[in-house]
Amino acid sequence: MKPKIVVTRQMTQAVMERIASDFDAILPPPGGMNPDQVLLALEESGAPGLLFNGGTRFDATYVARLPETLKVAASCSVGFDHVDLASIRDKGFIVTNTPEVLDNSVADFAFLLLLASARRLHEYDLTIREGWSRYFGVSEFLGNDVAGKTLAIVGMGRIGQALARRAQAFDMKVIYHNRRKLLAAAEHGATYCASLQELLPQADFLSLHAPATPETTNLLNAETIARLAKGAIVINTARGSLINDDALIAALQSGKVRGAGLDVFNGEPKIDPRYASLKNVILAPHMASATEETRTAMGMLCLDNIAAVLSGKAPLTQI
Ligand code: 8YV
């Protein structure tokens, strides 16, 4: 008897093929299941397993409505700010996430945003699309080198460490702020700053990699932006809640912040419309982990977790 699961999002082909062979699955419509559809599918099927992601927010009210038949919910994400852990524990089922398998993809994307922002790639692309009419002068439309510059990382977990390795390969100096200083082997040559106040003035580039928590909400605000060196570039592939949009937009408009590369936003997908009017911002729709290889690895890890729990074994990556 194949274990029953509800799948809320269309996964990559390899993952869908494994679902078809190993599970008795209730599959989503092309646009994915909305939260009510997830609840109904779980209730009607009695499925003990669920494969979901941040599109289904497990807040306390929603968790209370989940059927008792649910035993394991695997989130296809490393972040779990969409999961109220206390209510999960009260309800008595297991929730897992997908750490490590997306480290390289997200670090690649953060560095992509950093390089593209430094070299104004999106503005050059726009120049061609809008009708390139003349060569630019030797001192016109310039970007900035990254070699020799300082990358400041806030949140030096696995993704932050992977980004540090990439930056060092581009001859950048790396400093970081974290809840605690890492062991030297994990620092990859980066220098620890015990406070944001110590880190921010040194940043030519600031990349955010902290989780979304009450403590990190609006971590980048008017006061912390004021401490940045003029002309710093801000990168965010973590969570939109880390940035106060009014403060960053004002800084981008004034030039205090030279540019930004943003993959995550407050209120996404309905983001602050002012971002789209700024030419010194690169915008991406929360896609830092979006490669065929990584999304397959994430989906497979979700299925490994579900299969383990439903066969009486311990999950691999329980939150
Ligand atoms: C997910 C994310 O990777 O992993 C995370 O925490 O932010 C997301 O990008 C994506 O939604 C796939 O489920």
Short mmCIF file of C-alpha atoms and ligand atoms in Angstrom, two decimals:
data_model
loop_
_atom_site.label_atom_id
_atom_site.label_comp_id
_atom_site.label_asym_id
_atom_site.label_seq_id
_atom_site.Cartn_x
_atom_site.Cartn_y
_atom_site.Cartn_z
CA MET A 1 0.00 0.00 0.00
CA LYS A 2 1.59 3.27 -1.12
CA PRO A 3 1.51 6.02 1.53
CA LYS A 4 -1.01 8.78 0.86
CA ILE A 5 0.31 12.31 0.49
CA VAL A 6 -1.06 15.70 -0.52
CA VAL A 7 1.25 17.68 -2.83
CA THR A 8 0.45 21.41 -2.84
CA ARG A 9 2.80 22.57 -5.62
CA GLN A 10 3.85 21.10 -8.96
CA MET A 11 7.40 19.81 -8.39
CA THR A 12 10.20 19.16 -10.90
CA GLN A 13 9.74 16.22 -13.28
CA ALA A 14 12.07 13.89 -11.41
CA VAL A 15 10.25 14.57 -8.13
CA MET A 16 6.82 14.10 -9.74
CA GLU A 17 7.98 10.79 -11.22
CA ARG A 18 9.07 9.58 -7.78
CA ILE A 19 5.77 10.75 -6.28
CA ALA A 20 3.90 8.76 -8.93
CA SER A 21 5.95 5.60 -8.30
CA ASP A 22 6.26 5.69 -4.51
CA PHE A 23 3.13 7.44 -3.23
CA ASP A 24 -0.65 7.56 -3.57
CA ALA A 25 -0.72 11.31 -4.18
CA ILE A 26 -3.40 13.98 -4.32
CA LEU A 27 -1.85 16.38 -6.84
CA PRO A 28 -2.29 20.15 -7.21
CA PRO A 29 -3.92 22.06 -10.06
CA PRO A 30 -1.43 23.91 -12.34
CA GLY A 31 -1.36 27.03 -10.15
CA GLY A 32 -0.95 25.06 -6.93
CA MET A 33 -3.38 24.53 -4.06
CA ASN A 34 -4.57 27.48 -1.96
CA PRO A 35 -4.70 26.94 1.82
CA ASP A 36 -8.39 25.96 1.81
CA GLN A 37 -7.77 23.44 -0.96
CA VAL A 38 -4.89 21.97 1.07
CA LEU A 39 -7.17 21.56 4.10
CA LEU A 40 -9.94 19.98 2.01
CA ALA A 41 -7.53 17.57 0.31
CA LEU A 42 -6.11 16.48 3.68
CA GLU A 43 -9.59 16.07 5.18
CA GLU A 44 -11.06 14.17 2.22
CA SER A 45 -8.04 11.89 1.69
CA GLY A 46 -6.96 11.37 5.28
CA ALA A 47 -3.41 11.56 3.89
CA PRO A 48 -0.80 11.35 6.66
CA GLY A 49 1.84 13.15 4.55
CA LEU A 50 1.96 16.67 3.07
CA LEU A 51 4.49 18.30 0.74
CA PHE A 52 4.10 22.07 0.91
CA ASN A 53 6.06 25.33 0.93
CA GLY A 54 5.77 28.95 2.05
CA GLY A 55 2.64 29.38 -0.02
CA THR A 56 0.74 27.59 2.75
CA ARG A 57 1.22 29.48 6.00
CA PHE A 58 0.97 27.20 9.05
CA ASP A 59 -0.09 29.83 11.58
CA ALA A 60 -1.76 28.73 14.82
CA THR A 61 -5.31 29.18 13.50
CA TYR A 62 -4.58 27.15 10.36
CA VAL A 63 -2.75 24.41 12.25
CA ALA A 64 -5.74 24.03 14.60
CA ARG A 65 -7.89 23.24 11.53
CA LEU A 66 -5.58 20.51 10.21
CA PRO A 67 -6.97 16.95 10.51
CA GLU A 68 -5.56 14.63 13.17
CA THR A 69 -4.64 12.18 10.38
CA LEU A 70 -1.70 14.39 9.33
CA LYS A 71 1.56 12.92 10.64
CA VAL A 72 4.30 14.70 8.67
CA ALA A 73 4.42 17.95 6.68
CA ALA A 74 7.57 18.51 4.60
CA SER A 75 8.20 22.14 3.68
CA CYS A 76 10.12 22.58 0.42
CA SER A 77 12.11 25.47 1.90
CA VAL A 78 14.98 26.15 4.22
CA GLY A 79 13.18 29.04 5.88
CA PHE A 80 10.32 28.18 8.20
CA ASP A 81 8.87 31.54 9.17
CA HIS A 82 5.63 30.33 7.62
CA VAL A 83 5.37 27.66 10.33
CA ASP A 84 4.19 28.31 13.90
CA LEU A 85 6.32 25.71 15.69
CA ALA A 86 4.50 25.90 19.02
CA SER A 87 1.15 25.02 17.45
CA ILE A 88 2.76 22.20 15.43
CA ARG A 89 4.09 20.67 18.63
CA ASP A 90 0.69 21.02 20.33
CA LYS A 91 -0.97 19.34 17.35
CA GLY A 92 1.58 16.53 17.48
CA PHE A 93 2.81 16.13 13.92
CA ILE A 94 6.29 16.53 12.44
CA VAL A 95 7.40 19.37 10.17
CA THR A 96 10.61 19.23 8.17
CA ASN A 97 12.51 21.66 5.93
CA THR A 98 15.23 21.41 3.30
CA PRO A 99 18.51 22.84 4.63
CA GLU A 100 21.90 22.46 2.88
CA VAL A 101 20.64 21.27 -0.54
CA LEU A 102 19.99 24.86 -1.64
CA ASP A 103 23.10 26.53 -0.15
CA ASN A 104 25.00 26.80 -3.43
CA SER A 105 22.05 27.98 -5.51
CA VAL A 106 21.15 30.74 -3.08
CA ALA A 107 24.77 31.81 -2.57
CA ASP A 108 25.25 31.85 -6.37
CA PHE A 109 22.16 34.03 -6.74
CA ALA A 110 23.21 36.43 -3.98
CA PHE A 111 26.59 36.87 -5.65
CA LEU A 112 24.89 37.24 -9.04
CA LEU A 113 22.82 40.10 -7.62
CA LEU A 114 25.96 41.60 -6.06
CA LEU A 115 27.97 41.53 -9.29
CA ALA A 116 25.06 42.66 -11.47
CA SER A 117 24.35 45.55 -9.08
CA ALA A 118 28.01 46.59 -8.93
CA ARG A 119 28.32 46.56 -12.73
CA ARG A 120 24.82 47.99 -13.42
CA LEU A 121 24.01 45.09 -15.77
CA HIS A 122 20.25 45.64 -15.66
CA GLU A 123 20.69 49.31 -16.65
CA TYR A 124 22.92 48.30 -19.58
CA ASP A 125 20.36 45.70 -20.67
CA LEU A 126 17.60 48.31 -20.46
CA THR A 127 19.69 50.75 -22.52
CA ILE A 128 19.81 48.27 -25.39
CA ARG A 129 16.12 47.31 -25.10
CA GLU A 130 15.09 50.98 -25.07
CA GLY A 131 17.23 51.66 -28.17
CA TRP A 132 21.01 51.97 -27.90
CA SER A 133 21.82 55.12 -29.85
CA ARG A 134 25.47 55.97 -29.10
CA TYR A 135 28.67 54.79 -27.48
CA PHE A 136 29.19 56.00 -23.93
CA GLY A 137 32.16 58.11 -23.00
CA VAL A 138 35.11 56.74 -21.05
CA SER A 139 33.74 58.14 -17.80
CA GLU A 140 30.02 57.66 -18.47
CA PHE A 141 27.59 55.08 -17.03
CA LEU A 142 30.27 53.49 -14.86
CA GLY A 143 29.86 50.68 -12.38
CA ASN A 144 32.29 49.57 -9.70
CA ASP A 145 34.80 46.76 -9.24
CA VAL A 146 34.24 44.19 -6.50
CA ALA A 147 37.89 43.14 -6.15
CA GLY A 148 39.42 44.71 -3.08
CA LYS A 149 36.03 45.79 -1.77
CA THR A 150 34.41 44.63 1.50
CA LEU A 151 31.41 42.30 1.56
CA ALA A 152 29.56 42.42 4.88
CA ILE A 153 27.39 39.36 5.60
CA VAL A 154 24.62 39.48 8.19
CA GLY A 155 23.82 35.91 9.25
CA MET A 156 26.75 33.57 8.68
CA GLY A 157 24.94 30.26 8.37
CA ARG A 158 25.67 27.80 5.56
CA ILE A 159 24.44 30.15 2.82
CA GLY A 160 26.41 33.09 4.24
CA GLN A 161 29.52 30.89 4.40
CA ALA A 162 28.99 29.74 0.80
CA LEU A 163 28.69 33.39 -0.25
CA ALA A 164 31.91 34.25 1.63
CA ARG A 165 33.77 31.59 -0.37
CA ARG A 166 32.50 33.06 -3.63
CA ALA A 167 33.42 36.61 -2.63
CA GLN A 168 36.95 35.58 -1.68
CA ALA A 169 37.38 33.97 -5.11
CA PHE A 170 36.67 37.47 -6.50
CA ASP A 171 39.38 38.98 -4.25
CA MET A 172 36.87 40.60 -1.89
CA LYS A 173 37.44 41.12 1.83
CA VAL A 174 34.63 39.49 3.86
CA ILE A 175 33.36 40.53 7.28
CA TYR A 176 30.32 39.11 9.05
CA HIS A 177 27.96 39.60 11.96
CA ASN A 178 26.29 36.58 13.50
CA ARG A 179 24.64 35.64 16.80
CA ARG A 180 27.95 34.05 17.71
CA LYS A 181 31.50 33.98 16.31
CA LEU A 182 32.12 30.91 14.18
CA LEU A 183 35.04 28.54 14.50
CA ALA A 184 37.89 29.60 12.19
CA ALA A 185 37.26 26.69 9.80
CA ALA A 186 33.71 27.91 9.19
CA GLU A 187 34.72 31.56 8.81
CA HIS A 188 36.53 30.84 5.51
CA GLY A 189 38.82 33.76 6.23
CA ALA A 190 36.03 36.20 7.04
CA THR A 191 36.38 38.59 9.99
CA TYR A 192 33.79 38.56 12.76
CA CYS A 193 32.12 41.81 13.84
CA ALA A 194 30.49 41.55 17.26
CA SER A 195 27.78 44.07 16.36
CA LEU A 196 25.96 45.51 13.35
CA GLN A 197 27.24 48.92 14.45
CA GLU A 198 30.80 47.66 13.97
CA LEU A 199 30.04 45.95 10.66
CA LEU A 200 27.92 48.47 8.76
CA PRO A 201 30.40 51.36 8.27
CA GLN A 202 32.88 48.93 6.67
CA ALA A 203 30.42 47.54 4.09
CA ASP A 204 30.88 48.30 0.42
CA PHE A 205 28.36 45.49 -0.14
CA LEU A 206 25.87 44.27 2.50
CA SER A 207 24.21 40.87 2.04
CA LEU A 208 21.43 39.74 4.36
CA HIS A 209 21.22 36.03 5.32
CA ALA A 210 19.46 36.05 8.69
CA PRO A 211 16.17 34.23 9.30
CA ALA A 212 12.87 36.12 9.57
CA THR A 213 12.25 36.51 13.30
CA PRO A 214 10.81 39.29 15.49
CA GLU A 215 14.42 40.26 16.27
CA THR A 216 15.43 40.61 12.60
CA THR A 217 12.32 42.51 11.48
CA ASN A 218 13.39 45.84 9.94
CA LEU A 219 17.01 45.02 10.68
CA LEU A 220 17.86 47.41 7.84
CA ASN A 221 16.09 50.64 8.77
CA ALA A 222 16.80 54.39 8.73
CA GLU A 223 19.13 54.14 11.72
CA THR A 224 21.17 51.19 10.46
CA ILE A 225 21.25 52.53 6.90
CA ALA A 226 22.65 55.79 8.29
CA ARG A 227 25.62 53.77 9.61
CA LEU A 228 26.40 52.34 6.16
CA ALA A 229 29.23 53.95 4.17
CA LYS A 230 27.76 56.19 1.45
CA GLY A 231 27.35 54.27 -1.79
CA ALA A 232 26.99 50.80 -0.29
CA ILE A 233 25.04 48.18 -2.23
CA VAL A 234 22.40 46.06 -0.44
CA ILE A 235 21.59 42.45 -1.36
CA ASN A 236 18.68 40.49 0.13
CA THR A 237 17.96 36.83 -0.62
CA ALA A 238 16.79 36.05 2.93
CA ARG A 239 13.38 37.51 3.79
CA GLY A 240 11.72 40.80 2.96
CA SER A 241 10.90 41.44 6.61
CA LEU A 242 14.59 42.21 7.25
CA ILE A 243 14.23 45.50 5.36
CA ASN A 244 12.16 48.59 6.13
CA ASP A 245 11.07 49.51 2.62
CA ASP A 246 10.50 53.21 3.33
CA ALA A 247 14.05 53.55 4.66
CA LEU A 248 15.73 51.60 1.84
CA ILE A 249 13.75 53.32 -0.91
CA ALA A 250 14.63 56.75 0.52
CA ALA A 251 18.30 55.75 0.66
CA LEU A 252 18.21 54.44 -2.93
CA GLN A 253 16.59 57.67 -4.10
CA SER A 254 19.15 59.85 -2.29
CA GLY A 255 22.16 57.77 -3.38
CA LYS A 256 23.11 56.98 0.21
CA VAL A 257 22.65 53.38 -0.97
CA ARG A 258 24.12 53.10 -4.47
CA GLY A 259 22.03 50.11 -5.50
CA ALA A 260 20.23 46.99 -4.38
CA GLY A 261 19.64 43.44 -5.52
CA LEU A 262 16.43 42.11 -4.00
CA ASP A 263 14.92 38.63 -4.33
CA VAL A 264 12.56 38.83 -1.34
CA PHE A 265 10.10 41.51 -0.25
CA ASN A 266 7.61 42.52 2.37
CA GLY A 267 4.10 41.54 1.26
CA GLU A 268 5.31 39.50 -1.74
CA PRO A 269 4.08 39.04 -4.38
CA LYS A 270 2.44 42.47 -3.87
CA ILE A 271 5.66 44.42 -3.30
CA ASP A 272 6.11 48.16 -2.75
CA PRO A 273 5.49 49.60 -6.27
CA ARG A 274 8.21 52.22 -5.76
CA TYR A 275 10.92 49.59 -6.23
CA ALA A 276 9.93 49.08 -9.88
CA SER A 277 10.45 52.79 -10.58
CA LEU A 278 14.08 52.73 -9.36
CA LYS A 279 16.75 52.00 -12.00
CA ASN A 280 19.38 51.25 -9.35
CA VAL A 281 17.54 48.17 -8.09
CA ILE A 282 17.59 44.66 -9.52
CA LEU A 283 14.38 42.80 -8.72
CA ALA A 284 13.75 39.04 -8.72
CA PRO A 285 10.54 37.18 -7.72
CA HIS A 286 11.90 35.04 -4.84
CA MET A 287 13.88 32.71 -7.10
CA ALA A 288 17.26 32.28 -5.40
CA SER A 289 16.77 28.51 -5.00
CA ALA A 290 15.09 28.12 -8.39
CA THR A 291 17.32 25.78 -10.35
CA GLU A 292 16.30 22.41 -11.78
CA GLU A 293 18.96 20.67 -9.73
CA THR A 294 18.23 22.42 -6.44
CA ARG A 295 14.44 22.27 -6.58
CA THR A 296 14.77 18.54 -7.43
CA ALA A 297 17.09 18.00 -4.47
CA MET A 298 14.68 19.94 -2.23
CA GLY A 299 11.70 17.90 -3.42
CA MET A 300 13.57 14.61 -2.99
CA LEU A 301 14.55 15.59 0.56
CA CYS A 302 10.89 16.36 1.30
CA LEU A 303 9.91 12.90 0.04
CA ASP A 304 12.74 11.28 2.02
CA ASN A 305 11.39 12.94 5.16
CA ILE A 306 7.80 11.91 4.46
CA ALA A 307 8.78 8.33 3.59
CA ALA A 308 10.92 8.04 6.73
CA VAL A 309 8.22 9.25 9.12
CA LEU A 310 5.44 7.21 7.48
CA SER A 311 7.57 4.08 7.74
CA GLY A 312 8.18 4.65 11.44
CA LYS A 313 11.68 6.09 11.13
CA ALA A 314 13.05 9.43 12.31
CA PRO A 315 12.83 12.37 9.85
CA LEU A 316 16.10 13.55 8.28
CA THR A 317 15.65 17.31 8.73
CA GLN A 318 12.99 18.04 11.35
CA ILE A 319 12.45 21.70 12.24
C1 8YV B 1 11.89 28.18 -1.29
C2 8YV B 1 12.74 29.93 0.31
O1 8YV B 1 13.17 27.67 -1.58
O2 8YV B 1 13.90 27.96 0.81
C3 8YV B 1 13.36 28.98 1.25
O3 8YV B 1 13.31 29.31 2.47
O4 8YV B 1 12.82 31.10 0.53
C4 8YV B 1 12.07 29.60 -0.95
O5 8YV B 1 12.81 30.15 -2.01
C5 8YV B 1 10.98 28.12 -2.49
O6 8YV B 1 9.79 28.75 -2.18
C6 8YV B 1 10.72 26.68 -2.90
O7 8YV B 1 9.71 26.15 -2.10
#
